[in-house]
Amino acid sequence: MEGQKVVIIGGVAAGLKAAAKVRRCDPQAEIVVLEKGELISYGACGMPYYVAGDIGEIRELMSTPAGALRDAAFFRNVKNVDVRVRSEAIRIDRAGKKVTVRNLTTGQEEIISYDKLVIATGATPVKPDWPGVNLANIYSLWHPDDAVAIRQGLERGRFTQAVIIGAGLVGMEMAEAFSAWEIPVTVIEMQDQLFPGFLDHDMAAPVAKYVREKGVTLLTGEKVVRFHGEEQVREVVTDRRTIAADLVILGIGVRPNVSLARDAGLEIGPTGAIAVNEYLQTSDPDIYAGGDCVENTNRISGRKVLAPMGSTANKHGRIIGENLCGARVPFRGILNTVIVKLFDYTVAKTGLTEKDAKSQGYEYITAIAAGHDKPHYMPGAKLISLKLIVDAKKRKLLGAQAFGEGDVAKRIDVLATALTFGGTVDDLFDADLAYAPPYSGPIDNVAVAANVVMNKLAGVMKGISSLTAKEKMDDHKTVFLDVRSPEEYKQTHLSGGANMKNIPLGQLRKRAGELNKDDEIIAFCKISLRGYEAALMLAGQGFENVRVMEGGIAAWPFACEKGE
Amino acid sequence: MEGQKVVIIGGVAAGLKAAAKVRRCDPQAEIVVLEKGELISYGACGMPYYVAGDIGEIRELMSTPAGALRDAAFFRNVKNVDVRVRSEAIRIDRAGKKVTVRNLTTGQEEIISYDKLVIATGATPVKPDWPGVNLANIYSLWHPDDAVAIRQGLERGRFTQAVIIGAGLVGMEMAEAFSAWEIPVTVIEMQDQLFPGFLDHDMAAPVAKYVREKGVTLLTGEKVVRFHGEEQVREVVTDRRTIAADLVILGIGVRPNVSLARDAGLEIGPTGAIAVNEYLQTSDPDIYAGGDCVENTNRISGRKVLAPMGSTANKHGRIIGENLCGARVPFRGILNTVIVKLFDYTVAKTGLTEKDAKSQGYEYITAIAAGHDKPHYMPGAKLISLKLIVDAKKRKLLGAQAFGEGDVAKRIDVLATALTFGGTVDDLFDADLAYAPPYSGPIDNVAVAANVVMNKLAGVMKGISSLTAKEKMDDHKTVFLDVRSPEEYKQTHLSGGANMKNIPLGQLRKRAGELNKDDEIIAFCKISLRGYEAALMLAGQGFENVRVMEGGIAAWPFACEKGE
């Protein structure tokens, strides 16, 4: 194995990580990295923050923490890796173990041999064939050049109104970035909700409400038809309206770059990405593949999925490097974990959504628990809403979603870790998480959510989602029992009209006679903790049709009223 | 089971949680809570933040998030629980199933019967018998009255110099609180390090350095002998010096309150706390016990431990409540997880320390990894240092410690979750944690630390702790190879004198000839990532005696120098 020749196609995350790892275990190896572009090893995920102005120079995305530029010279000096930029691999000769490389500067072609080959060709943003899509100032934000162009335009005041197509990760990160420049932003999403790729409808709705409060125009269930303009884009035309725009971002997903692999006869998986085994070998055992161009396996469902993530690409790179050095390290798959900052909210997800669980035939139960991320008396305590999806028979966690101004990231990482081990709700309750008031309450939000699931599984709590509750509100048959204080009620309350009833929890035991045992009652409060108490209290008094509105007013995605 | 009479002794965390849970499952139960003190259900862990001035009123520690005071009336109205304050349980008659209660206001005694009894008597601060310990202004900060008295004294300028005895959680939280009032603070610790209860020496040393930089006088290995003063404390006398003080905090630990249980003939465990089975039953199956007065089981070692924590008490309460309602829910133990805010640092620990692992005979390996908590290019990226203790044979995590200005809490909670499931370092590397630049790097600190352990287990990396490195530095035989840039070196570097060698990583491949293959070499940088690269590079060139200083300069607890 010592002194082998390793050729790596792609010089961003997976490719260079594999190169570095091979060098560490095989000092004699000859390692060549072929990169089609000018730049290597850049932190693409940081680009929205560069555009927003949080990061001073694009160069920082390509530097080490100590400030050294991670360019070809760096990799040669530090890692003894031969990185060739503007060098496109155009053909793989598997029988002869050779790659044909075209120098994009000179146009010359060269054939280089390999003992082992790594394909890390990444992905490319989907570019729709809508008329006008090639007009200037329509960007995908996939390459640092895009980010630099957009930022320059913003700095020079050339962009005055932005339209973003696609309410996914890139789209919403850019919506926030443009808001930082105080230009109007419209997001157009074909599907009927924000973050259709990873949030359930009941979690997406309150986040969408928040985004709109932040001034973003969010249009869902709307399709772009064409762009107008001469040279530069001037208008975005949808199936419903025409929107003026001098800056457009296409954020409708990416496609793995597989043509080189396909042309070489390597197997392409059902997702359209390169198929690899658990050791990240392609159908040719001398060719490995990693990063955005390969398909992954979801650890919960076992299904093949597309999940281009920098974190996954780095893991692939390390494992490929290990295996190139003779190890047999498996990659055990992903959880489709996602996190995104959206103004002061964090929105995150891990594992399966409820949609996934339903479509894959799981017998599941869900719960939404809202609460402060640390004791309410601590300065800076903020709300988070947490949804768990749990296998109703095995009590195993299937997935989780969360949003809010509080520390969502910690809870999602705890839940992702629990998913890694096939944890149950009982395990979540038990976990001895770190408690001190600056960091969490004595019963962490994760344990509270687990408790709600346990209560529902035990039949002690009957929940109802805000969306179903809204339908019942519109039917005018159900009593909405708001058990907050009259002061809280006056400040803001649901628009339920005559069916709204405000009895503070502390008076409910005595005033239960004001309610009718034949009515369907939905109890709630700000976060529905008191709502749950109320439901239990009423159940104890013989009320049989009381449900708790999960997540409370904190998760209510519709308009509210003020006053009595 | 319905309609049973439950008597609960203790009205803070575990007791009231059990009461609430019983009420939820048994609407007919008669529930009496006996609390010796005036106050119930207070968030004792919040007191340091009240003293510091972060929290306005002490009342907030006893209120619900909605602002309702959690007093006896609240529990009666909302939960139909009969809470009696200033009511001390003085005798348990197990045969007759009766408790004798003394009303501390009237002095009258009453006998009440129970079907099930819960003991949640908590713990009491250790009060040493040093001369002068009863002088005024010597506090334990265990009860809200203490907190109020201290804060008043601070507000009125009556306290001008504070001495804290014990460098544990309470002591160091108070050190920070007093620093907020800008009075000089001295902490005296009998043992030879900060946080002797939960940090290893190599992690405690850099935290101690930080605390001293923040202006706290930290005296370790020093014993208090007596206090001087007339009525009020004026001086603290140790075995080495006399320190002026008008405010003293005793933070030398707590002792479980077990006399009532012991007098009733209930079994007391080896730790001195009440022994309970996994269902939290005492040796009398009709008597449960929870909270600070019972002993816990460490899930990793299986050993009985004292671990008074509000989070654990709440879990106990819920489980006792469940079991009182006929369930058989086990409490599966704790991880001795600890977290503490210390100025801008967070310091935390979960599972076993290296000390624990050594004394308990594990064959273990450790690693310290330092790094930013998110990509270095993101504003607000901060360093954290993370130590893992891992079973060398089974590769299982045994424990972890972390400190730094970055997001330590998230990483410790992830590690605590992994410990809950008996996770290995390989599992930690695999975990699909949430990645986006505002929250973490593409390779999270947890995965980086796991990688270091994997590299050490594979023999690819040889580490050395900063403390051992310092010994070698003082022997003048070892070469210290600092591979940072000359600019970084000039700014700050170790005081190694003639044995210090600064060769930037990018030049090392060419300049390796300046080093001698017979020398012992310790390579490092700011966080020792470049140090690791350097060691690999030298190993590739035939150097056989190169170690990496773990944690780098970020974890170096000794003085540094400036200049060339």
XYZ file of N, CA and C in Angstrom, chain B residues 406-501:
288
model
N -16.325 29.276 23.985
C -17.255 28.791 22.967
C -18.390 27.966 23.566
N -19.184 27.374 22.677
C -20.385 26.647 23.085
C -20.014 25.254 23.613
N -19.640 25.243 24.872
C -19.254 24.013 25.557
C -20.489 23.174 25.900
N -21.592 23.859 26.245
C -22.784 23.156 26.734
C -23.284 22.145 25.706
N -23.324 22.569 24.449
C -23.832 21.672 23.405
C -22.985 20.409 23.316
N -21.670 20.607 23.341
C -20.790 19.435 23.179
C -20.895 18.499 24.370
N -21.000 19.043 25.563
C -21.102 18.172 26.737
C -22.430 17.423 26.710
N -23.490 18.079 26.276
C -24.774 17.383 26.211
C -24.775 16.285 25.149
N -24.107 16.540 24.044
C -23.968 15.481 23.035
C -23.197 14.306 23.626
N -22.132 14.615 24.356
C -21.309 13.556 24.935
C -22.066 12.827 26.050
N -22.850 13.576 26.838
C -23.658 12.931 27.874
C -24.673 11.987 27.230
N -25.243 12.416 26.111
C -26.197 11.553 25.407
C -25.494 10.305 24.887
N -24.320 10.481 24.316
C -23.567 9.320 23.823
C -23.230 8.370 24.975
N -22.868 8.917 26.130
C -22.571 8.087 27.308
C -23.799 7.296 27.746
N -24.962 7.917 27.631
C -26.213 7.260 28.004
C -26.386 5.950 27.245
N -25.861 5.918 26.030
C -26.037 4.742 25.174
C -24.767 3.897 25.067
N -23.766 4.205 25.863
C -22.527 3.439 25.771
C -21.801 3.625 24.456
N -21.824 4.841 23.933
C -21.245 5.117 22.614
C -19.726 4.995 22.569
N -19.219 4.669 21.382
C -17.773 4.586 21.151
C -17.280 5.856 20.454
N -15.960 5.991 20.357
C -15.418 7.137 19.614
C -15.841 7.088 18.155
N -16.019 5.895 17.636
C -16.443 5.763 16.243
C -17.859 6.302 16.072
N -18.712 6.023 17.059
C -20.073 6.583 17.028
C -20.029 8.106 17.054
N -19.126 8.652 17.855
C -19.034 10.113 17.960
C -18.630 10.727 16.634
N -17.702 10.073 15.959
C -17.266 10.577 14.656
C -18.423 10.530 13.663
N -19.194 9.447 13.718
C -20.287 9.237 12.764
C -21.472 10.162 12.963
N -21.719 10.587 14.200
C -22.982 11.264 14.517
C -23.241 12.405 13.550
N -24.427 12.437 13.004
C -24.786 13.462 12.023
C -25.308 14.691 12.760
N -24.385 15.423 13.366
C -24.759 16.630 14.113
C -25.086 17.750 13.135
N -25.854 18.703 13.643
C -26.348 19.781 12.786
C -25.212 20.711 12.395
N -25.026 20.895 11.090
C -23.963 21.770 10.629
C -24.504 22.961 9.838
N -24.182 24.133 10.298
C -24.286 25.370 9.531
C -23.329 26.331 10.231
N -22.692 27.239 9.474
C -21.628 28.062 10.069
C -22.011 28.817 11.343
N -23.273 29.255 11.537
C -23.528 29.951 12.815
C -23.468 29.026 14.027
N -23.380 27.710 13.808
C -23.524 26.777 14.927
C -22.325 25.858 15.143
N -21.633 25.502 14.077
C -20.484 24.599 14.243
C -19.704 24.522 12.948
N -18.513 23.970 13.055
C -17.739 23.714 11.853
C -18.230 22.441 11.192
N -17.787 22.198 9.953
C -18.227 20.975 9.270
C -17.774 19.713 10.005
N -16.674 19.797 10.707
C -16.286 18.690 11.588
C -16.406 19.236 12.997
N -17.435 18.816 13.689
C -17.693 19.383 15.013
C -16.563 19.040 15.986
N -16.398 19.876 17.003
C -15.364 19.656 18.021
C -15.422 18.247 18.600
N -16.637 17.717 18.736
C -16.776 16.357 19.270
C -16.135 15.344 18.327
N -16.369 15.522 17.031
C -15.788 14.595 16.052
C -14.275 14.775 15.976
N -13.813 16.024 16.090
C -12.362 16.265 16.072
C -11.709 15.542 17.256
N -12.307 15.679 18.438
C -11.745 15.016 19.614
C -11.780 13.503 19.440
N -12.883 13.008 18.882
C -12.972 11.569 18.627
C -11.876 11.130 17.661
N -11.624 11.951 16.631
C -10.553 11.645 15.682
C -9.198 11.560 16.373
N -8.957 12.483 17.287
C -7.659 12.465 17.981
C -7.517 11.144 18.750
N -8.598 10.750 19.429
C -8.540 9.473 20.155
C -8.295 8.317 19.175
N -9.010 8.335 18.051
C -8.836 7.276 17.057
C -7.388 7.238 16.554
N -6.821 8.428 16.318
C -5.434 8.495 15.855
C -4.477 7.959 16.918
N -4.759 8.268 18.162
C -3.887 7.775 19.233
C -4.037 6.262 19.377
N -5.277 5.791 19.291
C -5.490 4.335 19.393
C -4.799 3.607 18.239
N -4.760 4.258 17.066
C -4.121 3.638 15.901
C -2.613 3.816 15.933
N -2.105 4.532 16.948
C -0.662 4.734 17.051
C -0.129 5.793 16.103
N -1.023 6.523 15.421
C -0.580 7.535 14.466
C -0.149 8.817 15.185
N -0.743 9.036 16.338
C -0.401 10.253 17.060
C 0.075 9.907 18.463
N 1.178 10.533 18.845
C 1.651 10.408 20.218
C 1.470 11.757 20.896
N 0.677 11.807 21.917
C 0.383 13.070 22.582
C 1.166 13.226 23.870
N 1.178 14.456 24.349
C 1.753 14.732 25.663
C 0.932 15.873 26.268
N 0.627 15.765 27.545
C -0.180 16.815 28.168
C 0.686 18.026 28.459
N 0.040 19.157 28.602
C 0.782 20.397 28.872
C 1.557 20.284 30.181
N 0.980 19.576 31.155
C 1.652 19.477 32.459
C 2.928 18.646 32.364
N 2.867 17.533 31.632
C 4.064 16.717 31.435
C 5.078 17.475 30.569
N 4.565 18.188 29.587
C 5.466 18.973 28.737
C 6.216 20.016 29.561
N 5.516 20.606 30.511
C 6.170 21.626 31.357
C 7.320 21.004 32.152
N 7.109 19.795 32.647
C 8.201 19.119 33.363
C 9.411 18.926 32.450
N 9.118 18.534 31.209
C 10.209 18.318 30.251
C 10.898 19.644 29.928
N 10.100 20.700 29.876
C 10.683 22.011 29.604
C 11.676 22.373 30.705
N 11.312 22.063 31.929
C 12.173 22.413 33.053
C 13.423 21.534 33.102
N 13.385 20.389 32.421
C 14.564 19.512 32.351
C 15.561 19.945 31.272
N 15.117 20.827 30.391
C 15.993 21.378 29.328
C 16.561 20.326 28.393
N 15.880 19.202 28.227
C 16.419 18.186 27.320
C 15.587 18.050 26.047
N 14.397 18.603 26.094
C 13.456 18.370 25.004
C 13.342 19.615 24.135
N 13.247 19.410 22.827
C 13.063 20.532 21.908
C 11.571 20.834 21.796
N 11.206 22.079 21.985
C 9.818 22.527 21.818
C 9.666 23.180 20.454
N 8.949 22.502 19.575
C 8.821 22.958 18.196
C 7.487 23.665 18.002
N 7.561 24.970 17.945
C 6.372 25.803 17.750
C 6.234 26.056 16.255
N 5.181 25.500 15.636
C 5.073 25.584 14.172
C 4.114 26.683 13.726
N 3.883 27.659 14.578
C 3.070 28.806 14.162
C 3.926 29.784 13.356
N 3.271 30.813 12.853
C 3.988 31.816 12.068
C 4.862 32.664 13.001
N 5.925 33.289 12.459
C 6.772 34.162 13.290
C 5.957 35.290 13.934
N 4.897 35.769 13.235
C 4.062 36.849 13.791
C 3.330 36.340 15.038
N 2.751 35.143 14.924
C 2.067 34.586 16.082
C 3.059 34.356 17.224
N 4.247 33.889 16.865
C 5.268 33.593 17.881
C 5.649 34.853 18.646
N 5.807 35.934 17.874
C 6.202 37.188 18.485
C 5.152 37.668 19.489
N 3.892 37.476 19.119
C 2.799 37.938 19.964
C 2.810 37.267 21.341
N 2.963 35.954 21.344
C 3.028 35.220 22.607
C 3.637 33.853 22.342
N 4.534 33.430 23.231
C 5.077 32.077 23.078
C 5.481 31.524 24.434
N 5.680 30.223 24.474
C 6.049 29.566 25.720
C 7.439 30.031 26.164
N 7.674 29.946 27.483
C 8.937 30.436 28.036
C 9.983 29.327 28.062
N 10.229 28.718 26.933
C 11.129 27.553 26.908
C 12.585 27.888 26.733
N 12.916 29.173 26.523
C 14.308 29.563 26.392
C 14.973 28.932 25.177
N 16.182 28.460 25.380
C 17.006 27.966 24.276
C 16.400 26.746 23.593
N 15.537 26.034 24.296
C 14.974 24.833 23.692
C 13.750 25.108 22.823
N 13.330 26.373 22.746
C 12.209 26.732 21.885
C 12.710 26.860 20.457
N 11.958 26.321 19.528
C 12.329 26.416 18.110
C 11.070 26.799 17.355
